[in-house]
mmCIF file of C-alpha atoms and ligand atoms in Angstrom:
data_model
loop_
_atom_site.group_PDB
_atom_site.id
_atom_site.type_symbol
_atom_site.label_atom_id
_atom_site.label_comp_id
_atom_site.label_asym_id
_atom_site.label_seq_id
_atom_site.Cartn_x
_atom_site.Cartn_y
_atom_site.Cartn_z
ATOM 1 C CA UNK E 1 -23.471 -36.962 12.320
ATOM 2 C CA UNK E 2 -21.636 -33.501 13.122
ATOM 3 C CA UNK E 3 -23.141 -29.945 12.999
ATOM 4 C CA UNK E 4 -21.943 -26.989 11.899
ATOM 5 C CA UNK E 5 -22.863 -24.448 14.750
ATOM 6 C CA UNK E 6 -23.097 -20.859 13.905
ATOM 7 C CA UNK E 7 -20.455 -19.969 15.726
ATOM 8 C CA UNK E 8 -18.295 -22.303 13.728
ATOM 9 C CA UNK E 9 -18.971 -21.173 10.660
ATOM 10 C CA UNK E 10 -18.652 -17.206 11.790
ATOM 11 C CA UNK E 11 -14.991 -18.769 12.982
ATOM 12 C CA UNK E 12 -14.659 -20.047 9.345
ATOM 13 C CA UNK E 13 -15.556 -16.975 7.688
ATOM 14 C CA UNK E 14 -12.772 -14.587 10.571
ATOM 15 C CA UNK E 15 -10.263 -17.321 9.128
ATOM 16 C CA UNK E 16 -10.942 -16.586 5.661
ATOM 17 C CA UNK E 17 -11.017 -12.615 5.851
ATOM 18 C CA UNK E 18 -8.324 -12.100 8.187
ATOM 19 C CA UNK E 19 -5.909 -12.986 6.247
ATOM 20 C CA UNK E 20 -5.438 -10.717 3.327
ATOM 21 C CA UNK E 21 -1.869 -11.154 2.437
ATOM 22 C CA UNK E 22 0.248 -14.154 1.852
ATOM 23 C CA UNK E 23 3.718 -14.047 0.440
ATOM 24 C CA UNK E 24 5.761 -17.673 0.272
ATOM 25 C CA UNK E 25 8.782 -18.133 -0.648
ATOM 26 C CA UNK E 26 9.386 -14.841 -2.785
ATOM 27 C CA UNK E 27 13.008 -14.708 -4.423
ATOM 28 C CA UNK E 28 14.226 -11.936 -6.433
ATOM 29 C CA UNK E 29 17.371 -11.159 -7.490
ATOM 30 C CA UNK E 30 19.176 -8.709 -9.733
ATOM 31 C CA UNK E 31 22.073 -8.222 -12.446
ATOM 32 C CA UNK E 32 25.083 -6.459 -11.196
ATOM 33 C CA UNK E 33 26.828 -3.959 -12.988
ATOM 34 C CA UNK E 34 29.716 -6.821 -12.677
ATOM 35 C CA UNK E 35 27.378 -9.220 -14.371
ATOM 36 C CA UNK E 36 26.702 -11.271 -11.854
ATOM 37 C CA UNK E 37 23.131 -12.321 -9.985
ATOM 38 C CA UNK E 38 22.855 -10.598 -6.838
ATOM 39 C CA UNK E 39 20.346 -12.199 -4.306
ATOM 40 C CA UNK E 40 17.965 -9.575 -2.801
ATOM 41 C CA UNK E 41 15.143 -11.556 -1.494
ATOM 42 C CA UNK E 42 15.756 -15.188 -0.764
ATOM 43 C CA UNK E 43 13.061 -16.788 -0.557
ATOM 44 C CA UNK E 44 11.281 -14.809 2.410
ATOM 45 C CA UNK E 45 7.678 -15.262 3.661
ATOM 46 C CA UNK E 46 5.529 -13.255 4.928
ATOM 47 C CA UNK E 47 1.760 -12.674 6.566
ATOM 48 C CA UNK E 48 -0.091 -9.863 6.370
ATOM 49 C CA UNK E 49 -3.634 -9.732 7.984
ATOM 50 C CA UNK E 50 -6.741 -7.465 7.318
ATOM 51 C CA UNK E 51 -6.448 -3.659 8.253
ATOM 52 C CA UNK E 52 -3.148 -4.537 9.859
ATOM 53 C CA UNK E 53 -0.275 -2.062 10.019
ATOM 54 C CA UNK E 54 3.266 -3.070 9.780
ATOM 55 C CA UNK E 55 6.472 -1.269 8.933
ATOM 56 C CA UNK E 56 9.215 -3.029 6.996
ATOM 57 C CA UNK E 57 13.237 -1.219 8.095
ATOM 58 C CA UNK E 58 16.307 -2.288 7.317
ATOM 59 C CA UNK E 59 19.723 -0.585 5.796
ATOM 60 C CA UNK E 60 19.482 1.404 2.205
ATOM 61 C CA UNK E 61 19.671 -1.297 -0.387
ATOM 62 C CA UNK E 62 18.367 -4.152 1.682
ATOM 63 C CA UNK E 63 15.219 -4.451 -0.995
ATOM 64 C CA UNK E 64 12.548 -2.388 0.908
ATOM 65 C CA UNK E 65 11.566 -0.842 -1.994
ATOM 66 C CA UNK E 66 12.001 -4.210 -4.378
ATOM 67 C CA UNK E 67 9.567 -5.993 -1.924
ATOM 68 C CA UNK E 68 6.639 -3.366 -2.187
ATOM 69 C CA UNK E 69 7.082 -3.010 -5.715
ATOM 70 C CA UNK E 70 6.817 -6.513 -5.924
ATOM 71 C CA UNK E 71 3.449 -6.813 -3.645
ATOM 72 C CA UNK E 72 2.252 -3.711 -6.020
ATOM 73 C CA UNK E 73 2.542 -6.124 -8.336
ATOM 74 C CA UNK E 74 5.301 -3.323 -10.670
ATOM 75 C CA UNK E 75 7.604 -5.760 -10.338
ATOM 76 C CA UNK E 76 7.326 -10.040 -11.021
ATOM 77 C CA UNK E 77 9.855 -12.044 -8.308
ATOM 78 C CA UNK E 78 11.908 -15.104 -9.876
ATOM 79 C CA UNK E 79 10.315 -16.699 -7.804
ATOM 80 C CA UNK E 80 7.838 -17.667 -4.500
ATOM 81 C CA UNK E 81 4.172 -16.626 -4.703
ATOM 82 C CA UNK E 82 1.986 -13.771 -3.401
ATOM 83 C CA UNK E 83 -1.723 -14.254 -2.379
ATOM 84 C CA UNK E 84 -4.033 -11.363 -1.890
ATOM 85 C CA UNK E 85 -7.025 -12.763 -0.250
ATOM 86 C CA UNK E 86 -6.199 -15.977 -1.368
ATOM 87 C CA UNK E 87 -6.002 -15.500 -4.794
ATOM 88 C CA UNK E 88 -2.787 -15.615 -6.699
ATOM 89 C CA UNK E 89 -1.506 -12.087 -7.652
ATOM 90 C CA UNK E 90 1.234 -13.810 -10.093
ATOM 91 C CA UNK E 91 -1.190 -16.250 -12.143
ATOM 92 C CA UNK E 92 -3.155 -13.116 -13.397
ATOM 93 C CA UNK E 93 -3.600 -11.700 -17.120
ATOM 94 C CA UNK E 94 -2.251 -8.898 -17.974
ATOM 95 C CA UNK E 95 -5.287 -7.347 -18.297
ATOM 96 C CA UNK E 96 -6.496 -8.117 -14.340
ATOM 97 C CA UNK E 97 -2.870 -7.288 -13.291
ATOM 98 C CA UNK E 98 -3.584 -3.694 -14.187
ATOM 99 C CA UNK E 99 -6.749 -4.056 -12.413
ATOM 100 C CA UNK E 100 -5.137 -5.320 -9.322
ATOM 101 C CA UNK E 101 -2.853 -2.711 -9.059
ATOM 102 C CA UNK E 102 -5.699 0.165 -9.583
ATOM 103 C CA UNK E 103 -8.406 -1.222 -7.363
ATOM 104 C CA UNK E 104 -6.772 -2.936 -4.393
ATOM 105 C CA UNK E 105 -3.683 -1.327 -4.173
ATOM 106 C CA UNK E 106 -2.620 2.368 -2.880
ATOM 107 C CA UNK E 107 1.221 3.426 -3.343
ATOM 108 C CA UNK E 108 2.305 6.174 -1.883
ATOM 109 C CA UNK E 109 5.900 7.055 -2.149
ATOM 110 C CA UNK E 110 8.869 9.573 -0.674
ATOM 111 C CA UNK E 111 7.896 11.872 -3.288
ATOM 112 C CA UNK E 112 4.269 12.341 -4.282
ATOM 113 C CA UNK E 113 5.127 11.659 -8.337
ATOM 114 C CA UNK E 114 1.411 14.332 -8.147
ATOM 115 C CA UNK E 115 0.760 15.527 -11.915
ATOM 116 C CA UNK E 116 2.203 19.021 -12.156
ATOM 117 C CA UNK E 117 -0.135 19.946 -14.800
ATOM 118 C CA UNK E 118 -3.624 18.696 -12.800
ATOM 119 C CA UNK E 119 -5.597 19.890 -9.915
ATOM 120 C CA UNK E 120 -5.332 18.615 -6.459
ATOM 121 C CA UNK E 121 -8.590 16.957 -7.313
ATOM 122 C CA UNK E 122 -7.816 16.228 -10.707
ATOM 123 C CA UNK E 123 -4.642 13.781 -9.339
ATOM 124 C CA UNK E 124 -7.098 12.404 -6.698
ATOM 125 C CA UNK E 125 -9.329 11.383 -9.653
ATOM 126 C CA UNK E 126 -6.521 10.249 -11.648
ATOM 127 C CA UNK E 127 -6.623 6.102 -10.528
ATOM 128 C CA UNK E 128 -10.282 6.387 -11.483
ATOM 129 C CA UNK E 129 -9.644 7.970 -15.130
ATOM 130 C CA UNK E 130 -7.345 5.399 -16.156
ATOM 131 C CA UNK E 131 -9.821 3.111 -16.224
ATOM 132 C CA UNK E 132 -13.008 4.572 -16.924
ATOM 133 C CA UNK E 133 -14.047 7.751 -19.091
ATOM 134 C CA UNK E 134 -16.346 10.055 -16.852
ATOM 135 C CA UNK E 135 -16.067 9.709 -12.620
ATOM 136 C CA UNK E 136 -19.403 9.010 -11.343
ATOM 137 C CA UNK E 137 -21.075 10.907 -8.362
ATOM 138 C CA UNK E 138 -20.473 8.735 -5.849
ATOM 139 C CA UNK E 139 -16.734 8.919 -6.282
ATOM 140 C CA UNK E 140 -16.895 12.151 -7.015
ATOM 141 C CA UNK E 141 -18.275 12.167 -3.126
ATOM 142 C CA UNK E 142 -15.023 10.466 -1.795
ATOM 143 C CA UNK E 143 -12.670 12.347 -3.861
ATOM 144 C CA UNK E 144 -14.453 15.462 -1.605
ATOM 145 C CA UNK E 145 -14.816 13.053 1.622
ATOM 146 C CA UNK E 146 -11.308 12.186 1.247
ATOM 147 C CA UNK E 147 -10.097 15.786 0.626
ATOM 148 C CA UNK E 148 -11.822 16.776 3.783
ATOM 149 C CA UNK E 149 -10.963 13.822 6.164
ATOM 150 C CA UNK E 150 -7.091 14.983 4.869
ATOM 151 C CA UNK E 151 -7.751 18.624 5.453
ATOM 152 C CA UNK E 152 -6.808 19.689 1.822
ATOM 153 C CA UNK E 153 -10.434 20.541 0.562
ATOM 154 C CA UNK E 154 -9.671 23.710 1.017
ATOM 155 C CA UNK E 155 -6.586 23.319 -1.760
ATOM 156 C CA UNK E 156 -8.912 21.263 -4.426
ATOM 157 C CA UNK E 157 -8.238 23.629 -6.804
ATOM 158 C CA UNK E 158 -4.237 24.417 -6.578
ATOM 159 C CA UNK E 159 -2.104 22.862 -8.703
ATOM 160 C CA UNK E 160 1.288 20.774 -7.102
ATOM 161 C CA UNK E 161 3.549 23.227 -7.245
ATOM 162 C CA UNK E 162 1.362 25.173 -5.301
ATOM 163 C CA UNK E 163 1.613 23.169 -2.233
ATOM 164 C CA UNK E 164 3.692 22.204 0.487
ATOM 165 C CA UNK E 165 5.638 18.711 0.376
ATOM 166 C CA UNK E 166 3.080 17.712 3.601
ATOM 167 C CA UNK E 167 -0.038 18.500 1.995
ATOM 168 C CA UNK E 168 1.678 17.053 -1.986
ATOM 169 C CA UNK E 169 1.857 14.198 0.470
ATOM 170 C CA UNK E 170 -1.385 14.231 1.675
ATOM 171 C CA UNK E 171 -3.555 14.392 -1.574
ATOM 172 C CA UNK E 172 -0.626 11.313 -2.610
ATOM 173 C CA UNK E 173 -2.287 9.316 0.225
ATOM 174 C CA UNK E 174 -5.841 10.446 -0.937
ATOM 175 C CA UNK E 175 -5.161 9.189 -4.595
ATOM 176 C CA UNK E 176 -3.763 5.932 -2.739
ATOM 177 C CA UNK E 177 -7.298 5.898 -1.467
ATOM 178 C CA UNK E 178 -9.621 6.705 -3.434
ATOM 179 C CA UNK E 179 -10.322 3.204 -5.227
ATOM 180 C CA UNK E 180 -11.274 2.166 -1.295
ATOM 181 C CA UNK E 181 -7.619 -0.524 -1.802
ATOM 182 C CA UNK E 182 -7.228 -3.821 0.497
ATOM 183 C CA UNK E 183 -3.881 -2.983 1.039
ATOM 184 C CA UNK E 184 -1.911 0.713 1.539
ATOM 185 C CA UNK E 185 2.001 0.355 0.251
ATOM 186 C CA UNK E 186 3.801 3.521 1.540
ATOM 187 C CA UNK E 187 7.529 4.056 0.542
ATOM 188 C CA UNK E 188 9.140 6.121 3.066
ATOM 189 C CA UNK E 189 5.896 8.575 2.745
ATOM 190 C CA UNK E 190 7.340 10.981 5.781
ATOM 191 C CA UNK E 191 11.043 10.831 4.057
ATOM 192 C CA UNK E 192 10.227 14.538 2.554
ATOM 193 C CA UNK E 193 9.030 16.071 5.336
ATOM 194 C CA UNK E 194 9.589 17.913 8.319
ATOM 195 C CA UNK E 195 8.999 16.639 11.617
ATOM 196 C CA UNK E 196 5.525 18.384 12.033
ATOM 197 C CA UNK E 197 4.212 17.382 8.742
ATOM 198 C CA UNK E 198 5.742 13.473 9.371
ATOM 199 C CA UNK E 199 3.738 13.503 13.058
ATOM 200 C CA UNK E 200 0.749 15.061 10.763
ATOM 201 C CA UNK E 201 0.871 12.514 8.360
ATOM 202 C CA UNK E 202 1.781 9.442 10.155
ATOM 203 C CA UNK E 203 -1.709 10.712 12.361
ATOM 204 C CA UNK E 204 -3.900 10.323 9.100
ATOM 205 C CA UNK E 205 -2.525 6.967 7.998
ATOM 206 C CA UNK E 206 -3.292 4.915 11.565
ATOM 207 C CA UNK E 207 -6.508 6.577 11.063
ATOM 208 C CA UNK E 208 -7.302 5.930 7.562
ATOM 209 C CA UNK E 209 -5.890 2.684 8.429
ATOM 210 C CA UNK E 210 -8.899 1.842 10.886
ATOM 211 C CA UNK E 211 -11.584 3.823 9.375
ATOM 212 C CA UNK E 212 -10.832 2.453 5.478
ATOM 213 C CA UNK E 213 -10.169 -0.919 7.199
ATOM 214 C CA UNK E 214 -7.119 -0.800 4.696
ATOM 215 C CA UNK E 215 -4.088 -2.886 6.033
ATOM 216 C CA UNK E 216 -0.972 -0.338 5.889
ATOM 217 C CA UNK E 217 2.590 -1.625 4.851
ATOM 218 C CA UNK E 218 5.105 0.942 5.486
ATOM 219 C CA UNK E 219 9.235 1.296 4.504
ATOM 220 C CA UNK E 220 10.300 3.510 6.408
ATOM 221 C CA UNK E 221 13.992 4.381 7.992
ATOM 222 C CA UNK E 222 12.348 6.325 10.604
ATOM 223 C CA UNK E 223 11.763 4.412 14.194
ATOM 224 C CA UNK E 224 9.261 7.037 15.736
ATOM 225 C CA UNK E 225 7.126 6.310 12.333
ATOM 226 C CA UNK E 226 7.878 2.385 12.376
ATOM 227 C CA UNK E 227 7.297 2.160 16.772
ATOM 228 C CA UNK E 228 3.643 3.012 15.817
ATOM 229 C CA UNK E 229 2.662 0.093 14.211
ATOM 230 C CA UNK E 230 1.453 -3.095 14.951
ATOM 231 C CA UNK E 231 4.441 -5.000 14.166
ATOM 232 C CA UNK E 232 8.126 -3.942 12.893
ATOM 233 C CA UNK E 233 9.917 -6.259 10.219
ATOM 234 C CA UNK E 234 13.813 -6.101 9.268
ATOM 235 C CA UNK E 235 14.722 -7.361 6.091
ATOM 236 C CA UNK E 236 18.704 -8.175 6.153
ATOM 237 C CA UNK E 237 20.065 -10.855 3.886
ATOM 238 C CA UNK E 238 17.299 -11.397 1.843
ATOM 239 C CA UNK E 239 14.679 -12.680 4.559
ATOM 240 C CA UNK E 240 12.347 -10.872 7.323
ATOM 241 C CA UNK E 241 12.705 -10.793 10.585
ATOM 242 C CA UNK E 242 10.305 -10.066 13.465
ATOM 243 C CA UNK E 243 11.395 -7.138 16.008
HETATM 244 N N1 ATP G 301 15.899 -2.635 -11.549
HETATM 245 C C1 ATP G 301 17.217 -2.880 -11.008
HETATM 246 N N2 ATP G 301 18.159 -3.144 -11.246
HETATM 247 C C2 ATP G 301 19.146 -4.193 -11.318
HETATM 248 N N3 ATP G 301 19.647 -3.791 -9.583
HETATM 249 C C3 ATP G 301 18.287 -3.577 -8.912
HETATM 250 C C4 ATP G 301 16.941 -2.674 -9.966
HETATM 251 N N4 ATP G 301 16.117 -2.320 -8.330
HETATM 252 C C5 ATP G 301 17.051 -2.319 -7.320
HETATM 253 N N5 ATP G 301 17.917 -2.787 -7.783
HETATM 254 C C6 ATP G 301 19.094 -3.395 -6.709
HETATM 255 O O1 ATP G 301 18.447 -4.064 -5.508
HETATM 256 C C7 ATP G 301 18.868 -3.710 -3.830
HETATM 257 C C8 ATP G 301 17.899 -3.459 -3.461
HETATM 258 O O2 ATP G 301 17.265 -2.449 -3.675
HETATM 259 P P1 ATP G 301 15.735 -1.987 -2.839
HETATM 260 O O3 ATP G 301 15.811 -0.261 -3.483
HETATM 261 O O4 ATP G 301 14.736 -2.457 -3.120
HETATM 262 O O5 ATP G 301 16.996 -1.128 -1.305
HETATM 263 P P2 ATP G 301 15.742 0.138 -0.238
HETATM 264 O O6 ATP G 301 15.958 -1.420 0.569
HETATM 265 O O7 ATP G 301 14.463 -0.142 -0.631
HETATM 266 O O8 ATP G 301 17.026 0.822 -0.149
HETATM 267 P P3 ATP G 301 16.891 2.586 0.248
HETATM 268 O O9 ATP G 301 16.594 2.353 1.649
HETATM 269 O O10 ATP G 301 17.771 3.172 -0.269
HETATM 270 O O11 ATP G 301 15.523 3.054 -0.301
HETATM 271 C C9 ATP G 301 19.802 -2.505 -4.332
HETATM 272 O O12 ATP G 301 21.437 -3.224 -4.353
HETATM 273 C C10 ATP G 301 19.691 -1.969 -5.973
HETATM 274 O O13 ATP G 301 20.805 -1.415 -6.245
HETATM 275 MG MG1 MG G 302 13.893 1.959 -1.233
#
């Protein structure tokens, strides 16, 4: 009789948890202005491991944001599947999809999308307030921790109009991480920042990726940012090619 050793069980666990995201044969097309359908993503495959960092580069209009929106369940593909820890994201009901977006995925965009009437701390807590009536002490502590970690603790009462671009983006990163997501999706996170703020944000994203054990997918036109990731993929003709 074959016996399963502790080593094999350990290996099995590693095998299960290493694969965070699996994208299979993903297709997406849009209706063009002339009425015909344009294929943007064409049987695209991708796997992302737990805590892995990857960059997606490619020409403007190649479908990078479209791909992130599909991973974040902000849009639905024509066909194909997206699995998060082996569970199909697309087969979930709308209610679960909202919870997936809220809890499993963190988003950072080129422009921060902070709410102007809320303070820094309220903006960071917004993903929690979207699903719960009140914020418990543990999450308030986490917001304080993230603000400290991102160097914005002294700004907690400020509103977005009183912040620099870099401070807004750091607030957006704290908001994206408040629910301890499994994947952080960043679409041109440094695109609107100066050199020094870009450097600072890049360093923080890399540090937090390790500390929070969150997989990081960054879309960028900056080869400087892309080269800091574990892998770089180029999106052209609807497919990803590792560089
Ligand atoms: N909702 C939509 N309806 C129709 N066409 C769309 C829609 N969203 C995106 N597109 C088209 O799909 C293509 C890919 O767009 P996408 O925004 O993903 O490109 P991108 O690679 O992110 O470009 P950029 O680097 O400029 O941000 C573009 O041609 C765009 O016009
Ligand atoms: Mg884009």
